[in-house]
Amino acid sequence: MEELGYYSDQARSDVRVDTAIAAAEYEQRAVNSHHAATLVAIHSVLDEARYCPEVFVGNHASRFSREDVEFAERAAIADLAVRLALSENTVRSHESQAVTMIGRTPITWQKFRWGDVSPANARIVAEVAASLPEDSSMFAEFDTVVADRACQLAPARFRAFARKLREQIVADTAAERHESEASLRRVIFEPDLDGMAWISAYLPAEVATAAMTLVDAEALRLWAVPGETRTMPQLRADVFGDMITGAGGGSVAVRVGVLIPMLTLLGQSEAPASLEGYGPIDAETARKLAGDATSIYRILTDPVTGAILDIDQPTKHIPEGLRRMRQLIDQTCTFPGCGKRAMNCDLDHTIDRQFGGQTTLMNLSHLCRKHHRDKHMTKWMLTQDDTGRIEWTSPTGYVTAPDPPPF
Ligand SMILES: [Zn+2]
């Protein structure tokens, strides 16, 4: 009897495996198809914002200008971002993915809608299709070949295939491609762990090469100095840092803000401090920075919630001091999800002075140029209570707070 039970159970295990595999396939297709549907829904909201801007910017004109439409679109993107807990960039790229696929790769798009293409592969299709020159015959050629492979290959293999296909289709346009890429040059700052951070720059090859040659030459010169113990990579990093900050030459005055717990400052605790625009740094480094500080403000915070309880203002009615304090409190633009550093933002009166708003800490907040304009031009609304706490209400009524501060 026991043996029979064993065999019959084994027989059923085959069925269970088959069932589970079928379930995985079914659910995966559902996820694929739902992802495509999400992109469509996002596209619909933004289309609506463009055709009926009054939902997002208020009914202040009988004819909407092009600028109104842009503000409505931006307000709608921000609205979706807070509701879906996505970054504005993600919302934007979801929409452009839908637009690109519908317009340039309709066959692959349809397969994505049916659930045959994974979100990862669909993203690759959109990326590569977006990089094709404006030429409908190229779009068609790409779409026809890529559609089937998008259903079969795993993302890494598929990406390689799609890129190779693109290179075959786009021949002899290297110069134009370089020109359009060159317009995307930029510097990227990324905080890393253990008090370190990355600065990288996307540059035309000749500029990057010239810069590295300069760094190399100076590093090599220092390396040859008797007694120098640093390695070449360390020397390159130090030379690069010195050049950017003008250290040694001392051409630019740079100011960084540090938030230090009082006990850490007094050396009675090793609780980490927070470097403005970066995040937590170790107590020792913070104390060293504070030693060089030219001004110190005392900010008393609630140890549990991090809410600001009191601020010791060293000098009254000096906007510079206020500006500095608010900068330390906000750290970044106060719009939810925006990481623009406060020092590069506008300091905005929450209630405008012309409506009786005062120049106090509790009526000021940092807004990057983009979100500052959004606050004035769209139905996004910022309110601040008498502790200075900020709340945002989206044009469609979603209420949210700024991202929590790091302290
Ligand atoms: Zn912002």
Short mmCIF file of N, CA, C and O in Angstrom, two decimals, residues 295-396:
data_model
loop_
_atom_site.label_atom_id
_atom_site.label_comp_id
_atom_site.label_asym_id
_atom_site.label_seq_id
_atom_site.Cartn_x
_atom_site.Cartn_y
_atom_site.Cartn_z
N SER A 295 30.69 79.54 10.49
CA SER A 295 29.46 79.83 11.21
C SER A 295 28.78 78.54 11.62
O SER A 295 28.82 77.55 10.89
N ILE A 296 28.18 78.54 12.80
CA ILE A 296 27.48 77.35 13.29
C ILE A 296 26.10 77.76 13.78
O ILE A 296 25.94 78.75 14.49
N TYR A 297 25.06 77.05 13.34
CA TYR A 297 23.70 77.28 13.81
C TYR A 297 23.27 76.09 14.64
O TYR A 297 23.63 74.96 14.32
N ARG A 298 22.50 76.35 15.67
CA ARG A 298 22.00 75.24 16.48
C ARG A 298 20.58 74.91 16.03
O ARG A 298 19.71 75.79 16.04
N ILE A 299 20.36 73.68 15.60
CA ILE A 299 19.02 73.24 15.19
C ILE A 299 18.62 72.10 16.09
O ILE A 299 19.29 71.07 16.14
N LEU A 300 17.54 72.30 16.87
CA LEU A 300 17.09 71.28 17.80
C LEU A 300 16.03 70.43 17.10
O LEU A 300 15.01 70.95 16.66
N THR A 301 16.27 69.12 17.00
CA THR A 301 15.30 68.28 16.31
C THR A 301 14.73 67.22 17.24
O THR A 301 15.37 66.83 18.21
N ASP A 302 13.53 66.76 16.91
CA ASP A 302 12.90 65.67 17.64
C ASP A 302 13.66 64.39 17.33
O ASP A 302 13.80 64.03 16.18
N PRO A 303 14.18 63.72 18.36
CA PRO A 303 15.03 62.54 18.09
C PRO A 303 14.27 61.41 17.39
O PRO A 303 14.90 60.56 16.77
N VAL A 304 12.95 61.39 17.50
CA VAL A 304 12.19 60.30 16.89
C VAL A 304 11.76 60.63 15.47
O VAL A 304 12.04 59.91 14.52
N THR A 305 11.09 61.79 15.29
CA THR A 305 10.53 62.09 13.98
C THR A 305 11.47 62.92 13.11
O THR A 305 11.29 63.01 11.91
N GLY A 306 12.47 63.55 13.73
CA GLY A 306 13.37 64.40 12.96
C GLY A 306 12.78 65.77 12.70
O GLY A 306 13.39 66.60 12.04
N ALA A 307 11.57 66.04 13.23
CA ALA A 307 10.96 67.36 13.01
C ALA A 307 11.75 68.43 13.75
O ALA A 307 12.32 68.17 14.81
N ILE A 308 11.79 69.62 13.16
CA ILE A 308 12.57 70.69 13.77
C ILE A 308 11.78 71.33 14.90
O ILE A 308 10.64 71.75 14.72
N LEU A 309 12.36 71.38 16.10
CA LEU A 309 11.66 71.92 17.25
C LEU A 309 12.03 73.37 17.50
O LEU A 309 11.21 74.19 17.87
N ASP A 310 13.29 73.71 17.31
CA ASP A 310 13.72 75.07 17.61
C ASP A 310 14.98 75.38 16.82
O ASP A 310 15.79 74.49 16.55
N ILE A 311 15.13 76.65 16.49
CA ILE A 311 16.34 77.06 15.81
C ILE A 311 16.92 78.28 16.49
O ILE A 311 16.22 79.25 16.77
N ASP A 312 18.16 78.17 16.82
CA ASP A 312 18.84 79.26 17.48
C ASP A 312 19.44 80.13 16.40
O ASP A 312 20.37 79.75 15.71
N GLN A 313 18.84 81.32 16.26
CA GLN A 313 19.23 82.20 15.17
C GLN A 313 20.30 83.15 15.68
O GLN A 313 20.04 83.96 16.55
N PRO A 314 21.51 83.05 15.21
CA PRO A 314 22.58 83.87 15.78
C PRO A 314 22.36 85.36 15.56
O PRO A 314 22.62 86.17 16.43
N THR A 315 21.88 85.71 14.39
CA THR A 315 21.63 87.13 14.14
C THR A 315 20.26 87.25 13.50
O THR A 315 19.92 86.47 12.64
N LYS A 316 19.46 88.23 13.95
CA LYS A 316 18.10 88.35 13.46
C LYS A 316 18.02 89.18 12.19
O LYS A 316 18.86 90.03 11.93
N HIS A 317 16.96 88.91 11.42
CA HIS A 317 16.64 89.70 10.24
C HIS A 317 17.74 89.75 9.20
O HIS A 317 17.84 90.70 8.45
N ILE A 318 18.60 88.77 9.19
CA ILE A 318 19.60 88.71 8.13
C ILE A 318 19.22 87.60 7.16
O ILE A 318 19.33 86.43 7.50
N PRO A 319 18.72 87.95 6.01
CA PRO A 319 18.26 86.93 5.07
C PRO A 319 19.31 85.85 4.80
O PRO A 319 18.99 84.70 4.67
N GLU A 320 20.58 86.26 4.78
CA GLU A 320 21.64 85.29 4.51
C GLU A 320 21.62 84.16 5.54
O GLU A 320 21.71 82.99 5.19
N GLY A 321 21.44 84.52 6.82
CA GLY A 321 21.39 83.52 7.88
C GLY A 321 20.19 82.60 7.71
O GLY A 321 20.30 81.39 7.81
N LEU A 322 19.04 83.22 7.44
CA LEU A 322 17.82 82.45 7.21
C LEU A 322 17.99 81.50 6.05
O LEU A 322 17.65 80.32 6.12
N ARG A 323 18.54 82.03 4.99
CA ARG A 323 18.73 81.25 3.77
C ARG A 323 19.58 80.01 4.08
O ARG A 323 19.28 78.91 3.68
N ARG A 324 20.63 80.26 4.86
CA ARG A 324 21.57 79.20 5.21
C ARG A 324 20.87 78.12 6.04
O ARG A 324 21.05 76.94 5.84
N MET A 325 20.06 78.58 7.01
CA MET A 325 19.39 77.62 7.89
C MET A 325 18.39 76.77 7.12
O MET A 325 18.34 75.56 7.26
N ARG A 326 17.60 77.47 6.30
CA ARG A 326 16.59 76.74 5.54
C ARG A 326 17.27 75.73 4.62
O ARG A 326 16.78 74.65 4.37
N GLN A 327 18.44 76.11 4.14
CA GLN A 327 19.21 75.24 3.24
C GLN A 327 19.62 73.96 3.98
O GLN A 327 19.54 72.87 3.44
N LEU A 328 20.04 74.15 5.25
CA LEU A 328 20.44 72.99 6.04
C LEU A 328 19.25 72.10 6.36
O LEU A 328 19.37 70.89 6.43
N ILE A 329 18.08 72.72 6.57
CA ILE A 329 16.89 71.94 6.89
C ILE A 329 16.40 71.18 5.66
O ILE A 329 16.15 69.99 5.71
N ASP A 330 16.28 71.89 4.56
CA ASP A 330 15.69 71.28 3.37
C ASP A 330 16.65 70.33 2.66
O ASP A 330 16.24 69.30 2.14
N GLN A 331 17.90 70.69 2.61
CA GLN A 331 18.93 69.90 1.91
C GLN A 331 18.73 69.81 0.40
O GLN A 331 19.68 69.92 -0.36
N THR A 332 17.47 69.56 0.00
CA THR A 332 17.18 69.48 -1.44
C THR A 332 15.92 70.29 -1.71
O THR A 332 15.28 70.78 -0.79
N CYS A 333 15.58 70.41 -2.97
CA CYS A 333 14.28 70.94 -3.38
C CYS A 333 13.22 70.18 -2.60
O CYS A 333 13.32 68.97 -2.42
N THR A 334 12.18 70.89 -2.09
CA THR A 334 11.21 70.23 -1.22
C THR A 334 10.11 69.51 -1.99
O THR A 334 9.23 68.91 -1.38
N PHE A 335 10.14 69.57 -3.31
CA PHE A 335 9.13 68.84 -4.06
C PHE A 335 9.40 67.34 -3.89
O PHE A 335 10.54 66.91 -4.00
N PRO A 336 8.34 66.53 -3.60
CA PRO A 336 8.59 65.11 -3.36
C PRO A 336 9.33 64.44 -4.53
O PRO A 336 8.94 64.62 -5.68
N GLY A 337 10.38 63.75 -4.18
CA GLY A 337 11.11 63.00 -5.20
C GLY A 337 12.19 63.79 -5.91
O GLY A 337 12.97 63.24 -6.67
N CYS A 338 12.28 65.11 -5.64
CA CYS A 338 13.28 65.91 -6.34
C CYS A 338 14.58 65.95 -5.53
O CYS A 338 14.57 66.23 -4.36
N GLY A 339 15.69 65.65 -6.16
CA GLY A 339 16.95 65.57 -5.43
C GLY A 339 17.88 66.75 -5.68
O GLY A 339 19.03 66.75 -5.28
N LYS A 340 17.35 67.80 -6.33
CA LYS A 340 18.19 68.97 -6.65
C LYS A 340 18.69 69.60 -5.34
O LYS A 340 17.91 69.89 -4.44
N ARG A 341 19.98 69.83 -5.23
CA ARG A 341 20.54 70.35 -3.99
C ARG A 341 20.02 71.74 -3.67
O ARG A 341 19.90 72.60 -4.54
N ALA A 342 19.71 71.95 -2.37
CA ALA A 342 19.11 73.21 -1.94
C ALA A 342 19.95 74.41 -2.35
O ALA A 342 19.43 75.45 -2.72
N MET A 343 21.28 74.27 -2.28
CA MET A 343 22.15 75.41 -2.60
C MET A 343 21.97 75.85 -4.05
O MET A 343 22.29 76.98 -4.40
N ASN A 344 21.45 74.97 -4.90
CA ASN A 344 21.20 75.34 -6.29
C ASN A 344 19.73 75.65 -6.55
O ASN A 344 19.29 75.67 -7.70
N CYS A 345 18.95 75.81 -5.47
CA CYS A 345 17.52 76.06 -5.62
C CYS A 345 17.16 77.50 -5.28
O CYS A 345 17.96 78.22 -4.67
N ASP A 346 15.93 77.89 -5.64
CA ASP A 346 15.40 79.18 -5.20
C ASP A 346 14.86 79.02 -3.79
O ASP A 346 14.33 77.97 -3.44
N LEU A 347 14.98 80.10 -2.97
CA LEU A 347 14.34 80.10 -1.65
C LEU A 347 13.04 80.86 -1.82
O LEU A 347 13.04 82.06 -2.04
N ASP A 348 11.94 80.12 -1.73
CA ASP A 348 10.65 80.69 -2.10
C ASP A 348 9.78 80.98 -0.88
O ASP A 348 9.78 80.22 0.09
N HIS A 349 9.05 82.11 -0.91
CA HIS A 349 8.05 82.39 0.11
C HIS A 349 6.84 81.52 -0.16
O HIS A 349 6.24 81.62 -1.23
N THR A 350 6.47 80.67 0.81
CA THR A 350 5.32 79.78 0.61
C THR A 350 4.06 80.63 0.40
O THR A 350 3.32 80.43 -0.54
N ILE A 351 3.82 81.57 1.33
CA ILE A 351 2.78 82.59 1.09
C ILE A 351 3.53 83.83 0.63
O ILE A 351 4.41 84.34 1.34
N ASP A 352 3.21 84.27 -0.53
CA ASP A 352 3.92 85.39 -1.13
C ASP A 352 3.84 86.63 -0.25
O ASP A 352 2.86 86.84 0.45
N ARG A 353 4.91 87.45 -0.29
CA ARG A 353 4.93 88.65 0.54
C ARG A 353 3.75 89.58 0.23
O ARG A 353 3.19 90.20 1.12
N GLN A 354 3.37 89.64 -1.04
CA GLN A 354 2.26 90.53 -1.40
C GLN A 354 0.93 90.06 -0.79
O GLN A 354 -0.03 90.82 -0.73
N PHE A 355 0.86 88.80 -0.32
CA PHE A 355 -0.35 88.32 0.35
C PHE A 355 -0.12 88.22 1.86
O PHE A 355 -0.77 87.44 2.56
N GLY A 356 0.85 88.96 2.37
CA GLY A 356 1.09 88.98 3.81
C GLY A 356 2.05 87.94 4.32
O GLY A 356 2.23 87.77 5.52
N GLY A 357 2.65 87.18 3.42
CA GLY A 357 3.62 86.17 3.84
C GLY A 357 4.87 86.82 4.42
O GLY A 357 5.31 87.86 3.93
N GLN A 358 5.40 86.24 5.51
CA GLN A 358 6.54 86.84 6.17
C GLN A 358 7.84 86.15 5.77
O GLN A 358 7.83 84.99 5.35
N THR A 359 8.92 86.89 5.93
CA THR A 359 10.22 86.29 5.66
C THR A 359 10.71 85.60 6.92
O THR A 359 11.55 86.10 7.64
N THR A 360 10.09 84.45 7.21
CA THR A 360 10.50 83.67 8.37
C THR A 360 10.81 82.25 7.92
O THR A 360 10.43 81.84 6.82
N LEU A 361 11.46 81.56 8.80
CA LEU A 361 11.86 80.19 8.49
C LEU A 361 10.65 79.31 8.15
O LEU A 361 10.75 78.39 7.35
N MET A 362 9.50 79.63 8.77
CA MET A 362 8.33 78.79 8.59
C MET A 362 7.51 79.16 7.35
O MET A 362 6.47 78.61 7.10
N ASN A 363 8.00 80.18 6.63
CA ASN A 363 7.29 80.55 5.40
C ASN A 363 8.23 80.50 4.21
O ASN A 363 7.99 81.12 3.20
N LEU A 364 9.31 79.75 4.38
CA LEU A 364 10.29 79.65 3.29
C LEU A 364 10.54 78.19 2.98
O LEU A 364 10.53 77.35 3.87
N SER A 365 10.76 77.90 1.72
CA SER A 365 11.19 76.54 1.37
C SER A 365 11.99 76.60 0.07
O SER A 365 11.82 77.51 -0.73
N HIS A 366 12.85 75.61 -0.09
CA HIS A 366 13.67 75.57 -1.30
C HIS A 366 12.94 74.85 -2.42
O HIS A 366 12.38 73.79 -2.23
N LEU A 367 12.97 75.48 -3.58
CA LEU A 367 12.36 74.88 -4.76
C LEU A 367 13.35 75.04 -5.91
O LEU A 367 13.88 76.13 -6.12
N CYS A 368 13.59 73.96 -6.63
CA CYS A 368 14.44 74.08 -7.80
C CYS A 368 13.70 74.93 -8.83
O CYS A 368 12.49 75.11 -8.73
N ARG A 369 14.41 75.45 -9.81
CA ARG A 369 13.79 76.34 -10.78
C ARG A 369 12.55 75.72 -11.42
O ARG A 369 11.49 76.33 -11.52
N LYS A 370 12.66 74.42 -11.74
CA LYS A 370 11.55 73.72 -12.39
C LYS A 370 10.32 73.67 -11.47
O LYS A 370 9.22 74.07 -11.85
N HIS A 371 10.52 73.18 -10.22
CA HIS A 371 9.37 73.03 -9.33
C HIS A 371 8.87 74.37 -8.81
O HIS A 371 7.70 74.51 -8.47
N HIS A 372 9.77 75.37 -8.75
CA HIS A 372 9.35 76.72 -8.38
C HIS A 372 8.33 77.24 -9.40
O HIS A 372 7.27 77.74 -9.06
N ARG A 373 8.68 77.04 -10.67
CA ARG A 373 7.77 77.49 -11.73
C ARG A 373 6.48 76.68 -11.72
O ARG A 373 5.39 77.22 -11.90
N ASP A 374 6.61 75.39 -11.46
CA ASP A 374 5.41 74.55 -11.38
C ASP A 374 4.47 75.03 -10.28
O ASP A 374 3.26 75.04 -10.44
N LYS A 375 5.07 75.44 -9.13
CA LYS A 375 4.24 75.88 -8.01
C LYS A 375 3.43 77.10 -8.41
O LYS A 375 2.26 77.24 -8.06
N HIS A 376 4.04 78.01 -9.16
CA HIS A 376 3.33 79.24 -9.53
C HIS A 376 2.42 79.05 -10.73
O HIS A 376 1.41 79.71 -10.85
N MET A 377 2.79 78.14 -11.62
CA MET A 377 2.08 78.06 -12.90
C MET A 377 1.06 76.92 -12.97
O MET A 377 0.30 76.86 -13.91
N THR A 378 1.09 75.99 -12.04
CA THR A 378 0.15 74.86 -12.13
C THR A 378 -0.67 74.78 -10.85
O THR A 378 -0.50 75.57 -9.93
N LYS A 379 -1.56 73.79 -10.80
CA LYS A 379 -2.41 73.63 -9.62
C LYS A 379 -1.74 72.85 -8.49
O LYS A 379 -2.38 72.49 -7.51
N TRP A 380 -0.46 72.53 -8.64
CA TRP A 380 0.28 71.94 -7.51
C TRP A 380 0.31 72.98 -6.40
O TRP A 380 0.61 74.15 -6.66
N MET A 381 0.00 72.59 -5.14
CA MET A 381 -0.11 73.56 -4.07
C MET A 381 0.78 73.17 -2.90
O MET A 381 0.78 72.01 -2.47
N LEU A 382 1.54 74.15 -2.39
CA LEU A 382 2.41 73.91 -1.24
C LEU A 382 1.84 74.63 -0.04
O LEU A 382 1.49 75.80 -0.13
N THR A 383 1.71 73.92 1.10
CA THR A 383 1.32 74.59 2.34
C THR A 383 2.36 74.27 3.40
O THR A 383 2.99 73.23 3.37
N GLN A 384 2.50 75.21 4.35
CA GLN A 384 3.49 75.06 5.41
C GLN A 384 2.79 75.38 6.72
O GLN A 384 2.13 76.41 6.82
N ASP A 385 2.90 74.49 7.73
CA ASP A 385 2.25 74.82 9.01
C ASP A 385 3.21 75.64 9.88
O ASP A 385 4.30 75.97 9.43
N ASP A 386 2.79 75.97 11.12
CA ASP A 386 3.60 76.91 11.89
C ASP A 386 4.86 76.28 12.48
O ASP A 386 5.61 76.92 13.20
N THR A 387 5.11 74.99 12.18
CA THR A 387 6.42 74.43 12.54
C THR A 387 7.30 74.38 11.29
O THR A 387 8.42 73.88 11.33
N GLY A 388 6.77 74.89 10.18
CA GLY A 388 7.55 74.89 8.95
C GLY A 388 7.40 73.62 8.14
O GLY A 388 8.01 73.46 7.09
N ARG A 389 6.57 72.70 8.65
CA ARG A 389 6.37 71.43 7.94
C ARG A 389 5.64 71.68 6.62
O ARG A 389 4.68 72.44 6.57
N ILE A 390 6.12 71.03 5.58
CA ILE A 390 5.61 71.28 4.24
C ILE A 390 4.69 70.16 3.79
O ILE A 390 4.93 68.98 4.07
N GLU A 391 3.62 70.53 3.09
CA GLU A 391 2.73 69.54 2.50
C GLU A 391 2.40 69.96 1.07
O GLU A 391 2.18 71.13 0.81
N TRP A 392 2.40 68.99 0.17
CA TRP A 392 2.08 69.26 -1.23
C TRP A 392 0.75 68.61 -1.59
O TRP A 392 0.47 67.48 -1.19
N THR A 393 -0.08 69.33 -2.35
CA THR A 393 -1.32 68.76 -2.86
C THR A 393 -1.26 68.80 -4.39
O THR A 393 -1.00 69.84 -4.98
N SER A 394 -1.49 67.64 -5.00
CA SER A 394 -1.39 67.55 -6.46
C SER A 394 -2.64 68.15 -7.10
O SER A 394 -3.66 68.32 -6.45
N PRO A 395 -2.57 68.47 -8.40
CA PRO A 395 -3.73 69.06 -9.08
C PRO A 395 -4.97 68.19 -8.99
O PRO A 395 -6.08 68.68 -9.00
N THR A 396 -4.78 66.86 -8.84
CA THR A 396 -5.94 65.99 -8.75
C THR A 396 -6.23 65.60 -7.31
O THR A 396 -6.98 64.67 -7.05
#
